[in-house]
Amino acid sequence: MKLRLGEGFERLIDMLKERFDPFFHSLADGLTAAIRGLEAVLLLPPSYVIIGLLAAASWRLSGLGSAVLSALGLLLIDKMGLWQATMETLALVLSAAVVSLLLGIPLGIASTYSRWMERLMRPVLDLMQTMPAFVYLIPAVLFFRLGKVPGMVATVIFAMPPAVRLTQLGIKQVPRDVVDAAIAFGSTPRQLLFQVQLPIALPTLLAGVNQTLMLSLSMVVISAMIGAGGLGEEVLKGITQLRIGLGFESGIAVVILAIVLDRLTHALGQSRTRPS
Amino acid sequence: MNERQRSMPALLLAALAGLLLGATGCKKEQPAQATQAPAPQGKGVVKLVYVNWAEGVAMTHLARAILEDRMGYQVEMTMADVAPVFTAVANGDSDAFLDGWLPITHKDYLERFKDKVVDLGPNYEGARIGLVVPSYVKASSIEDLEGLKAELDGQIVGIDSGAGIMTTTEKAVSEYALGLKLVPSSGPAMTATLKDAISRKRPVVVTGWKPHWKFARWDLKFLEDPKGIYGGAETIHTIARRGLEQDKPEVASFLRNFKLDDQQLGSLMGAVAETRDDPARAVREWAKQHQALVDSWIPKA
């Protein structure tokens, strides 16, 4: 006898869709507006303004070398005519990362409080990271329609686990005697968390932010299959019509964006580790 | 220095949050940017979905140009993969898909969603699926493949497993007792294999369909199919969501009228392929040259 696990999943999806359709749709509308808005903000000033801002930020955070690299890379993207697609992708990646962190960090903190929570979370996180994205793309389309939002949902599912895991790891690494001392001096649990554990865990936590951003970027091509647009769409156009040049250029743009984001967030974590 | 650095992540996060929040206010800007062409009057938004297949790209852009320039609608186009596209139309989130292949290739999707989508009829007849080889390959019929087994490495290069053409090809392999293995891959992998084989003048056989840009790029031929496994010609249909005919009858009848013959679709795809990055301009130019045809599609008020 064959166990029909998939049929159960299908029925669950149908049921959720029927029950919560208006909710999912208004959520989708809200998120679409947010992502589109961020896109509009990024595209509002001429490209060199954004390039300048990003280069300045990476100068401040990780030095002149990174700033020059970022500026040159972004200029190259602009010259290849991929600026709009790149900003669309950046908007999608940033929105997905913000949602991932808003969900992931509290979940990570929660899992340090209870072993039960940690045990429950682990297989769920494994599932989120290893389930092939194609499997949940269609349910995402059913709930959130075609476009940027299902793309963002797929990205969040894929990119959130490191935020949870590294938050948890960071807090666990806080030396026991520091925690004991804080308790001995009479800190409340809230003080312990916000003034002792989180500040010490911050470098690890920021490594989680960095990971989340990198993983988000690697989802862009897949989310183009459900209409998310941006660089993924260009890559997809390149590969489905064997326009190797276009595929390569948009692929390079993804890499440049990854380098820029990595330098920015990596430096953020590094500056923390220096003794104050 | 340290104090300032400490505040950086917080600042960045705050800036991000500000962007996201402030962003919702900017929503109205989008439609304003999208309408560049002078349209008679605003009649609402038509959502067209397409897959990045050359004929669909060309036809969908043409339909958009006409709906916008001549009929006063605003058109949103979304590109996605085929399964999400059918899902979106069936779900009612998209109005129409102009690239549904019938009766074989997209049969599975149509059967699955038969209560949720409406077939607005063919927009192109004379499409075809079958086994395709470069013209230098000696075979002229599927039966001839038998003798080429060794040179073909015993395989037929297929596309996505689960595609209609794959099921049909499985049937062909067994009916003709070819002894070849049908290897599933993907559309891009199939064309890449073809490109590679052609550059080395090696025999190769792929699952192919027409219209497809590969016929413009290389000299290819369909193998004859004496047993008729692949059926006659396929037609490309416009698939609409249920309810489009009620809420936008004018759009539905335009889409019903929208029809291209082999020569017209060929020249349209050619024009789009030439401009590469600007299909919108190519189709407007094409529409100007085919004024009478375009006029005949637009429903009289």
Coordinates of N, CA, C and O in Angstrom, one line a residue, chain B residues 156-297:
Chain B
I156 N 17.9 10.3 -27.1 CA 17.1 11.4 -27.6 C 17.2 12.5 -26.5 O 16.9 12.2 -25.4
V157 N 17.5 13.7 -26.9 CA 17.6 14.7 -25.9 C 16.3 15.4 -25.7 O 15.7 15.9 -26.7
G158 N 15.7 15.2 -24.5 CA 14.4 15.8 -24.3 C 14.4 17.1 -23.5 O 15.4 17.7 -23.4
I159 N 13.2 17.5 -23.1 CA 13.1 18.7 -22.3 C 12.6 18.3 -20.9 O 12.9 17.2 -20.4
D160 N 11.9 19.2 -20.2 CA 11.5 19.0 -18.9 C 10.7 17.7 -18.7 O 9.7 17.5 -19.5
S161 N 11.0 16.8 -17.8 CA 10.2 15.6 -17.7 C 8.9 16.1 -17.2 O 8.7 17.0 -16.4
G162 N 7.8 15.4 -17.8 CA 6.5 15.9 -17.4 C 5.9 16.7 -18.5 O 4.6 16.9 -18.5
A163 N 6.7 17.3 -19.4 CA 6.1 18.1 -20.5 C 5.3 17.1 -21.4 O 5.7 16.0 -21.6
G164 N 4.3 17.7 -22.1 CA 3.5 16.9 -23.0 C 4.3 16.2 -24.0 O 4.1 15.0 -24.3
I165 N 5.3 16.9 -24.6 CA 6.1 16.3 -25.7 C 6.9 15.1 -25.2 O 7.2 14.2 -26.0
M166 N 7.2 15.1 -23.9 CA 8.0 14.0 -23.4 C 7.2 12.7 -23.3 O 7.6 11.7 -23.7
T167 N 5.9 12.9 -22.9 CA 5.0 11.7 -22.8 C 4.8 11.1 -24.2 O 4.9 9.9 -24.4
T168 N 4.6 12.0 -25.2 CA 4.4 11.6 -26.6 C 5.6 10.9 -27.1 O 5.5 9.9 -27.8
T169 N 6.8 11.5 -26.8 CA 8.0 10.9 -27.3 C 8.3 9.5 -26.7 O 8.7 8.6 -27.4
E170 N 8.0 9.3 -25.4 CA 8.1 8.0 -24.8 C 7.3 7.0 -25.6 O 7.7 5.9 -25.9
K171 N 6.1 7.4 -26.0 CA 5.2 6.6 -26.8 C 5.8 6.2 -28.1 O 5.8 5.1 -28.6
A172 N 6.4 7.3 -28.8 CA 7.0 7.1 -30.0 C 8.2 6.1 -29.9 O 8.4 5.2 -30.8
V173 N 9.0 6.2 -28.9 CA 10.1 5.3 -28.7 C 9.7 3.9 -28.6 O 10.3 3.0 -29.2
S174 N 8.6 3.6 -27.9 CA 8.2 2.2 -27.8 C 7.4 1.8 -29.0 O 7.6 0.7 -29.5
E175 N 6.6 2.6 -29.7 CA 5.9 2.2 -30.9 C 6.8 1.9 -32.0 O 6.6 1.0 -32.8
Y176 N 7.8 2.7 -32.2 CA 8.8 2.5 -33.3 C 9.9 1.5 -32.9 O 10.8 1.3 -33.6
A177 N 9.8 1.0 -31.6 CA 10.8 0.1 -31.1 C 12.2 0.7 -31.4 O 13.1 0.0 -31.9
L178 N 12.5 1.9 -31.0 CA 13.7 2.6 -31.4 C 14.9 2.1 -30.6 O 16.1 2.2 -31.0
G179 N 14.7 1.7 -29.3 CA 15.8 1.3 -28.5 C 16.7 2.4 -28.1 O 17.8 2.3 -27.6
L180 N 16.1 3.6 -28.2 CA 16.9 4.8 -27.8 C 16.3 5.3 -26.4 O 15.2 5.0 -26.1
K181 N 17.1 5.9 -25.7 CA 16.7 6.4 -24.4 C 16.3 7.9 -24.5 O 17.1 8.7 -25.0
L182 N 15.1 8.2 -23.9 CA 14.8 9.6 -23.9 C 15.3 10.2 -22.6 O 14.9 9.9 -21.5
V183 N 16.2 11.2 -22.8 CA 16.9 11.8 -21.6 C 16.2 13.1 -21.3 O 16.2 14.0 -22.1
P184 N 15.6 13.2 -20.1 CA 14.9 14.5 -19.8 C 16.0 15.5 -19.4 O 17.0 15.2 -18.8
S185 N 15.8 16.7 -19.9 CA 16.7 17.8 -19.4 C 15.8 19.1 -19.3 O 15.0 19.1 -18.4
S186 N 16.0 20.0 -20.1 CA 15.2 21.3 -20.0 C 15.3 21.9 -21.4 O 16.2 21.6 -22.2
G187 N 14.5 22.9 -21.6 CA 14.5 23.6 -22.9 C 15.9 24.1 -23.2 O 16.5 23.8 -24.3
P188 N 16.5 24.9 -22.3 CA 17.8 25.5 -22.5 C 18.9 24.4 -22.7 O 19.7 24.5 -23.6
A189 N 18.8 23.3 -22.0 CA 19.8 22.2 -22.1 C 19.6 21.6 -23.5 O 20.6 21.2 -24.1
M190 N 18.4 21.4 -23.9 CA 18.1 20.8 -25.2 C 18.8 21.7 -26.3 O 19.5 21.2 -27.2
T191 N 18.5 23.0 -26.3 CA 19.1 23.9 -27.3 C 20.6 24.0 -27.2 O 21.3 24.1 -28.2
A192 N 21.1 23.9 -26.0 CA 22.6 23.9 -25.8 C 23.2 22.7 -26.5 O 24.2 22.8 -27.1
T193 N 22.6 21.5 -26.2 CA 23.1 20.3 -26.8 C 23.1 20.4 -28.4 O 24.0 20.0 -29.0
L194 N 22.0 20.9 -28.9 CA 21.8 21.1 -30.3 C 22.9 22.0 -30.8 O 23.6 21.7 -31.8
K195 N 23.2 23.1 -30.2 CA 24.2 24.0 -30.6 C 25.6 23.4 -30.6 O 26.3 23.5 -31.6
D196 N 25.8 22.6 -29.6 CA 27.1 21.9 -29.4 C 27.3 20.9 -30.6 O 28.3 20.9 -31.2
A197 N 26.2 20.1 -30.8 CA 26.3 19.0 -31.8 C 26.5 19.7 -33.2 O 27.3 19.2 -34.0
I198 N 25.8 20.8 -33.4 CA 25.9 21.4 -34.7 C 27.3 22.0 -35.0 O 27.8 21.9 -36.1
S199 N 27.9 22.6 -33.9 CA 29.2 23.1 -34.1 C 30.2 22.0 -34.4 O 31.3 22.3 -35.0
R200 N 29.9 20.8 -33.9 CA 30.9 19.7 -34.2 C 30.4 18.8 -35.3 O 31.0 17.7 -35.6
K201 N 29.2 19.2 -35.9 CA 28.7 18.4 -37.1 C 28.4 17.0 -36.6 O 28.5 16.0 -37.4
R202 N 28.0 16.8 -35.4 CA 27.6 15.4 -34.9 C 26.1 15.2 -35.1 O 25.4 16.2 -35.0
P203 N 25.7 14.0 -35.3 CA 24.3 13.7 -35.3 C 23.7 13.9 -33.9 O 24.3 13.6 -32.9
V204 N 22.5 14.4 -33.9 CA 21.8 14.6 -32.6 C 20.3 14.6 -32.9 O 19.9 14.9 -34.0
V205 N 19.5 14.1 -32.0 CA 18.1 14.2 -32.2 C 17.4 14.7 -30.9 O 17.8 14.3 -29.8
V206 N 16.6 15.7 -31.1 CA 16.0 16.3 -29.9 C 14.5 16.3 -30.1 O 13.9 16.2 -31.2
T207 N 13.8 16.5 -28.9 CA 12.3 16.8 -29.0 C 12.2 18.2 -29.4 O 12.7 19.1 -28.7
G208 N 11.4 18.5 -30.5 CA 11.4 19.8 -30.9 C 10.0 20.3 -31.2 O 9.1 19.5 -31.3
W209 N 9.8 21.6 -31.3 CA 8.5 22.2 -31.6 C 8.7 23.4 -32.4 O 9.7 24.0 -32.4
K210 N 7.6 23.8 -33.1 CA 7.7 24.9 -34.0 C 6.4 25.7 -33.8 O 5.4 25.1 -33.7
P211 N 6.3 27.0 -33.7 CA 7.4 27.9 -33.9 C 8.4 27.9 -32.8 O 8.0 27.8 -31.6
H212 N 9.7 28.1 -33.1 CA 10.8 28.1 -32.1 C 11.9 28.9 -32.8 O 12.1 28.7 -34.0
W213 N 12.6 29.7 -32.0 CA 13.7 30.4 -32.6 C 14.8 29.5 -33.2 O 15.6 30.0 -34.0
K214 N 14.9 28.3 -32.7 CA 16.0 27.4 -33.2 C 15.9 27.2 -34.7 O 17.0 27.0 -35.4
F215 N 14.7 27.2 -35.3 CA 14.6 27.0 -36.7 C 15.1 28.2 -37.5 O 15.5 28.1 -38.6
A216 N 15.1 29.4 -36.9 CA 15.7 30.6 -37.5 C 17.2 30.6 -37.4 O 17.9 31.0 -38.3
R217 N 17.7 30.0 -36.3 CA 19.1 30.1 -36.1 C 19.9 29.0 -36.8 O 21.0 29.2 -37.3
W218 N 19.3 27.8 -36.9 CA 20.0 26.7 -37.5 C 19.2 26.0 -38.6 O 17.9 26.2 -38.6
D219 N 19.8 25.2 -39.4 CA 19.1 24.5 -40.5 C 18.7 23.1 -39.9 O 19.5 22.2 -39.8
L220 N 17.4 23.0 -39.6 CA 16.9 21.9 -38.9 C 15.7 21.3 -39.7 O 15.1 21.9 -40.5
K221 N 15.4 20.0 -39.4 CA 14.2 19.4 -40.0 C 13.5 18.5 -39.0 O 14.1 17.9 -38.2
F222 N 12.2 18.4 -39.2 CA 11.4 17.4 -38.5 C 11.5 16.1 -39.1 O 11.5 16.0 -40.4
L223 N 11.6 15.0 -38.4 CA 11.6 13.7 -38.9 C 10.1 13.3 -39.2 O 9.2 13.6 -38.4
E224 N 10.0 12.6 -40.3 CA 8.6 12.1 -40.7 C 8.1 11.2 -39.6 O 8.9 10.4 -39.0
D225 N 6.8 11.1 -39.5 CA 6.2 10.3 -38.4 C 5.1 9.5 -39.0 O 3.9 9.8 -38.9
P226 N 5.5 8.4 -39.8 CA 4.5 7.6 -40.5 C 3.4 7.0 -39.6 O 2.3 6.9 -40.1
K227 N 3.7 6.8 -38.4 CA 2.7 6.2 -37.5 C 1.8 7.3 -36.9 O 0.8 7.0 -36.2
G228 N 2.1 8.5 -37.1 CA 1.3 9.6 -36.6 C 1.2 9.7 -35.1 O 0.2 10.1 -34.6
I229 N 2.3 9.4 -34.4 CA 2.2 9.4 -33.0 C 2.1 10.9 -32.5 O 1.4 11.2 -31.5
Y230 N 2.8 11.8 -33.2 CA 2.8 13.2 -32.7 C 1.6 13.9 -33.2 O 1.4 15.1 -33.0
G231 N 0.6 13.2 -33.8 CA -0.6 13.8 -34.3 C -0.4 14.8 -35.4 O 0.8 14.9 -35.9
G232 N -1.4 15.5 -35.7 CA -1.3 16.5 -36.8 C -0.6 17.7 -36.2 O 0.1 17.6 -35.2
A233 N -0.9 18.8 -36.9 CA -0.3 20.0 -36.4 C -0.9 20.4 -35.1 O -2.0 20.1 -34.8
E234 N -0.1 21.1 -34.3 CA -0.7 21.7 -33.0 C -1.1 23.1 -33.3 O -0.7 23.7 -34.3
T235 N -2.0 23.6 -32.4 CA -2.3 25.0 -32.6 C -2.0 25.7 -31.3 O -2.1 25.1 -30.2
I236 N -1.7 27.0 -31.4 CA -1.5 27.8 -30.2 C -2.8 28.5 -29.8 O -3.4 29.2 -30.7
H237 N -3.2 28.4 -28.6 CA -4.5 29.0 -28.2 C -4.3 30.1 -27.1 O -3.3 30.1 -26.4
T238 N -5.2 31.0 -27.1 CA -5.3 31.9 -26.0 C -6.1 31.4 -24.9 O -7.3 31.0 -25.1
I239 N -5.6 31.3 -23.7 CA -6.3 30.8 -22.6 C -6.6 31.9 -21.6 O -5.7 32.7 -21.2
A240 N -7.9 32.1 -21.3 CA -8.2 33.2 -20.4 C -8.8 32.7 -19.1 O -9.2 31.6 -19.0
R241 N -8.8 33.6 -18.2 CA -9.5 33.2 -16.9 C -11.0 33.2 -17.1 O -11.5 33.9 -17.9
R242 N -11.7 32.4 -16.3 CA -13.1 32.4 -16.3 C -13.6 33.8 -15.8 O -13.1 34.3 -14.9
G243 N -14.5 34.4 -16.6 CA -15.1 35.6 -16.1 C -14.6 36.8 -16.9 O -15.1 37.9 -16.9
L244 N -13.5 36.6 -17.7 CA -13.0 37.7 -18.5 C -14.0 38.2 -19.5 O -14.2 39.4 -19.7
E245 N -14.7 37.2 -20.1 CA -15.7 37.6 -21.1 C -16.8 38.4 -20.5 O -17.5 39.2 -21.2
Q246 N -17.1 38.2 -19.2 CA -18.2 39.0 -18.6 C -17.7 40.4 -18.2 O -18.3 41.4 -18.5
D247 N -16.5 40.5 -17.5 CA -16.1 41.8 -17.1 C -15.4 42.6 -18.1 O -15.3 43.8 -18.0
K248 N -14.7 42.0 -19.1 CA -14.0 42.8 -20.1 C -14.3 42.2 -21.4 O -13.4 41.7 -22.1
P249 N -15.6 42.3 -21.9 CA -16.0 41.6 -23.1 C -15.2 42.1 -24.3 O -14.8 41.3 -25.2
E250 N -14.8 43.4 -24.3 CA -14.1 43.9 -25.4 C -12.7 43.3 -25.5 O -12.2 42.9 -26.6
V251 N -12.0 43.1 -24.4 CA -10.7 42.5 -24.4 C -10.8 41.0 -24.8 O -10.0 40.6 -25.6
A252 N -11.9 40.3 -24.3 CA -12.0 38.9 -24.7 C -12.3 38.8 -26.2 O -11.7 37.9 -26.8
S253 N -13.1 39.7 -26.8 CA -13.3 39.5 -28.2 C -12.1 39.9 -29.0 O -11.8 39.3 -30.1
F254 N -11.3 40.9 -28.5 CA -10.1 41.2 -29.2 C -9.1 40.0 -29.2 O -8.6 39.6 -30.2
L255 N -9.0 39.3 -28.0 CA -8.2 38.2 -27.9 C -8.7 37.0 -28.8 O -7.9 36.2 -29.3
R256 N -10.0 36.9 -28.9 CA -10.6 35.9 -29.8 C -10.2 36.2 -31.3 O -9.9 35.2 -32.0
N257 N -10.2 37.5 -31.6 CA -9.9 37.8 -33.0 C -8.4 37.7 -33.4 O -8.1 37.6 -34.5
F258 N -7.6 37.9 -32.4 CA -6.2 37.9 -32.5 C -5.7 36.6 -33.2 O -5.7 35.6 -32.5
K259 N -5.3 36.7 -34.4 CA -4.8 35.4 -35.1 C -3.7 35.8 -36.1 O -3.8 36.8 -36.8
L260 N -2.7 34.9 -36.1 CA -1.6 35.1 -37.0 C -1.4 33.9 -37.9 O -1.6 32.8 -37.4
D261 N -1.0 34.1 -39.1 CA -0.7 32.9 -39.9 C 0.9 32.7 -39.9 O 1.6 33.5 -39.2
D262 N 1.3 31.6 -40.5 CA 2.7 31.2 -40.4 C 3.6 32.4 -40.8 O 4.6 32.7 -40.1
Q263 N 3.3 33.0 -42.0 CA 4.2 34.1 -42.5 C 4.2 35.3 -41.5 O 5.2 35.9 -41.2
Q264 N 3.0 35.6 -41.0 CA 2.9 36.8 -40.1 C 3.6 36.6 -38.8 O 4.4 37.4 -38.4
L265 N 3.4 35.4 -38.2 CA 4.1 35.1 -36.9 C 5.6 35.1 -37.2 O 6.4 35.6 -36.4
G266 N 6.0 34.5 -38.3 CA 7.4 34.4 -38.7 C 8.0 35.8 -38.7 O 9.1 36.1 -38.1
S267 N 7.4 36.7 -39.4 CA 7.9 38.1 -39.5 C 7.9 38.8 -38.2 O 8.8 39.6 -37.9
L268 N 6.9 38.6 -37.4 CA 6.8 39.2 -36.1 C 7.9 38.7 -35.2 O 8.6 39.5 -34.6
M269 N 8.1 37.4 -35.2 CA 9.2 36.9 -34.3 C 10.6 37.3 -34.8 O 11.5 37.6 -34.0
G270 N 10.7 37.4 -36.1 CA 11.9 37.9 -36.7 C 12.2 39.3 -36.3 O 13.3 39.7 -35.8
A271 N 11.2 40.2 -36.3 CA 11.4 41.6 -35.9 C 11.8 41.7 -34.5 O 12.7 42.5 -34.1
V272 N 11.1 40.9 -33.6 CA 11.4 40.9 -32.2 C 12.8 40.4 -32.0 O 13.6 41.0 -31.2
A273 N 13.2 39.4 -32.6 CA 14.6 38.8 -32.5 C 15.6 39.8 -32.9 O 16.7 39.9 -32.2
E274 N 15.3 40.6 -33.9 CA 16.3 41.6 -34.4 C 16.6 42.7 -33.4 O 17.8 43.0 -33.2
T275 N 15.6 43.2 -32.7 CA 15.8 44.3 -31.8 C 16.3 43.8 -30.5 O 16.8 44.5 -29.6
R276 N 16.2 42.5 -30.2 CA 16.7 41.8 -29.0 C 16.2 42.4 -27.7 O 15.4 41.8 -27.0
D277 N 16.6 43.6 -27.4 CA 16.2 44.1 -26.1 C 15.0 45.0 -26.0 O 14.6 45.5 -25.0
D278 N 14.4 45.3 -27.2 CA 13.3 46.2 -27.2 C 12.1 45.6 -28.0 O 11.7 46.2 -29.0
P279 N 11.5 44.5 -27.4 CA 10.3 43.9 -28.2 C 9.2 44.9 -28.3 O 8.5 44.9 -29.4
A280 N 9.0 45.9 -27.4 CA 7.9 46.8 -27.4 C 8.0 47.6 -28.7 O 7.0 47.9 -29.4
R281 N 9.2 48.1 -29.0 CA 9.3 48.9 -30.2 C 9.2 48.1 -31.5 O 8.5 48.5 -32.4
A282 N 9.7 46.9 -31.5 CA 9.6 46.0 -32.6 C 8.2 45.7 -33.0 O 7.8 45.8 -34.1
V283 N 7.3 45.4 -32.0 CA 6.0 45.1 -32.3 C 5.2 46.3 -32.7 O 4.3 46.2 -33.6
R284 N 5.5 47.5 -32.2 CA 4.8 48.7 -32.7 C 5.1 48.9 -34.2 O 4.2 49.3 -34.9
E285 N 6.3 48.8 -34.5 CA 6.7 49.0 -35.9 C 6.0 47.9 -36.8 O 5.4 48.3 -37.8
W286 N 6.0 46.7 -36.3 CA 5.3 45.6 -37.1 C 3.8 45.9 -37.2 O 3.2 45.8 -38.3
A287 N 3.2 46.4 -36.1 CA 1.8 46.7 -36.2 C 1.5 47.8 -37.2 O 0.5 47.8 -37.9
K288 N 2.4 48.8 -37.3 CA 2.2 49.8 -38.3 C 2.2 49.3 -39.7 O 1.4 49.7 -40.6
Q289 N 3.1 48.3 -40.0 CA 3.2 47.7 -41.3 C 2.0 46.7 -41.6 O 1.8 46.3 -42.7
H290 N 1.3 46.3 -40.5 CA 0.2 45.4 -40.7 C -1.1 46.0 -40.2 O -1.9 45.3 -39.6
Q291 N -1.3 47.2 -40.6 CA -2.4 48.0 -40.1 C -3.8 47.3 -40.3 O -4.6 47.2 -39.4
A292 N -4.0 46.8 -41.5 CA -5.3 46.2 -41.9 C -5.6 45.0 -41.0 O -6.7 44.8 -40.5
L293 N -4.6 44.2 -40.8 CA -4.7 43.0 -40.0 C -5.1 43.4 -38.5 O -6.0 42.9 -37.9
V294 N -4.3 44.3 -38.0 CA -4.5 44.8 -36.6 C -6.0 45.4 -36.5 O -6.7 45.0 -35.6
D295 N -6.4 46.2 -37.5 CA -7.7 46.7 -37.4 C -8.8 45.7 -37.4 O -9.8 45.8 -36.7
S296 N -8.5 44.6 -38.1 CA -9.6 43.5 -38.2 C -9.7 42.8 -36.8 O -10.7 42.2 -36.6
W297 N -8.8 43.0 -35.9 CA -8.9 42.3 -34.6 C -9.7 43.1 -33.6 O -10.2 42.6 -32.7

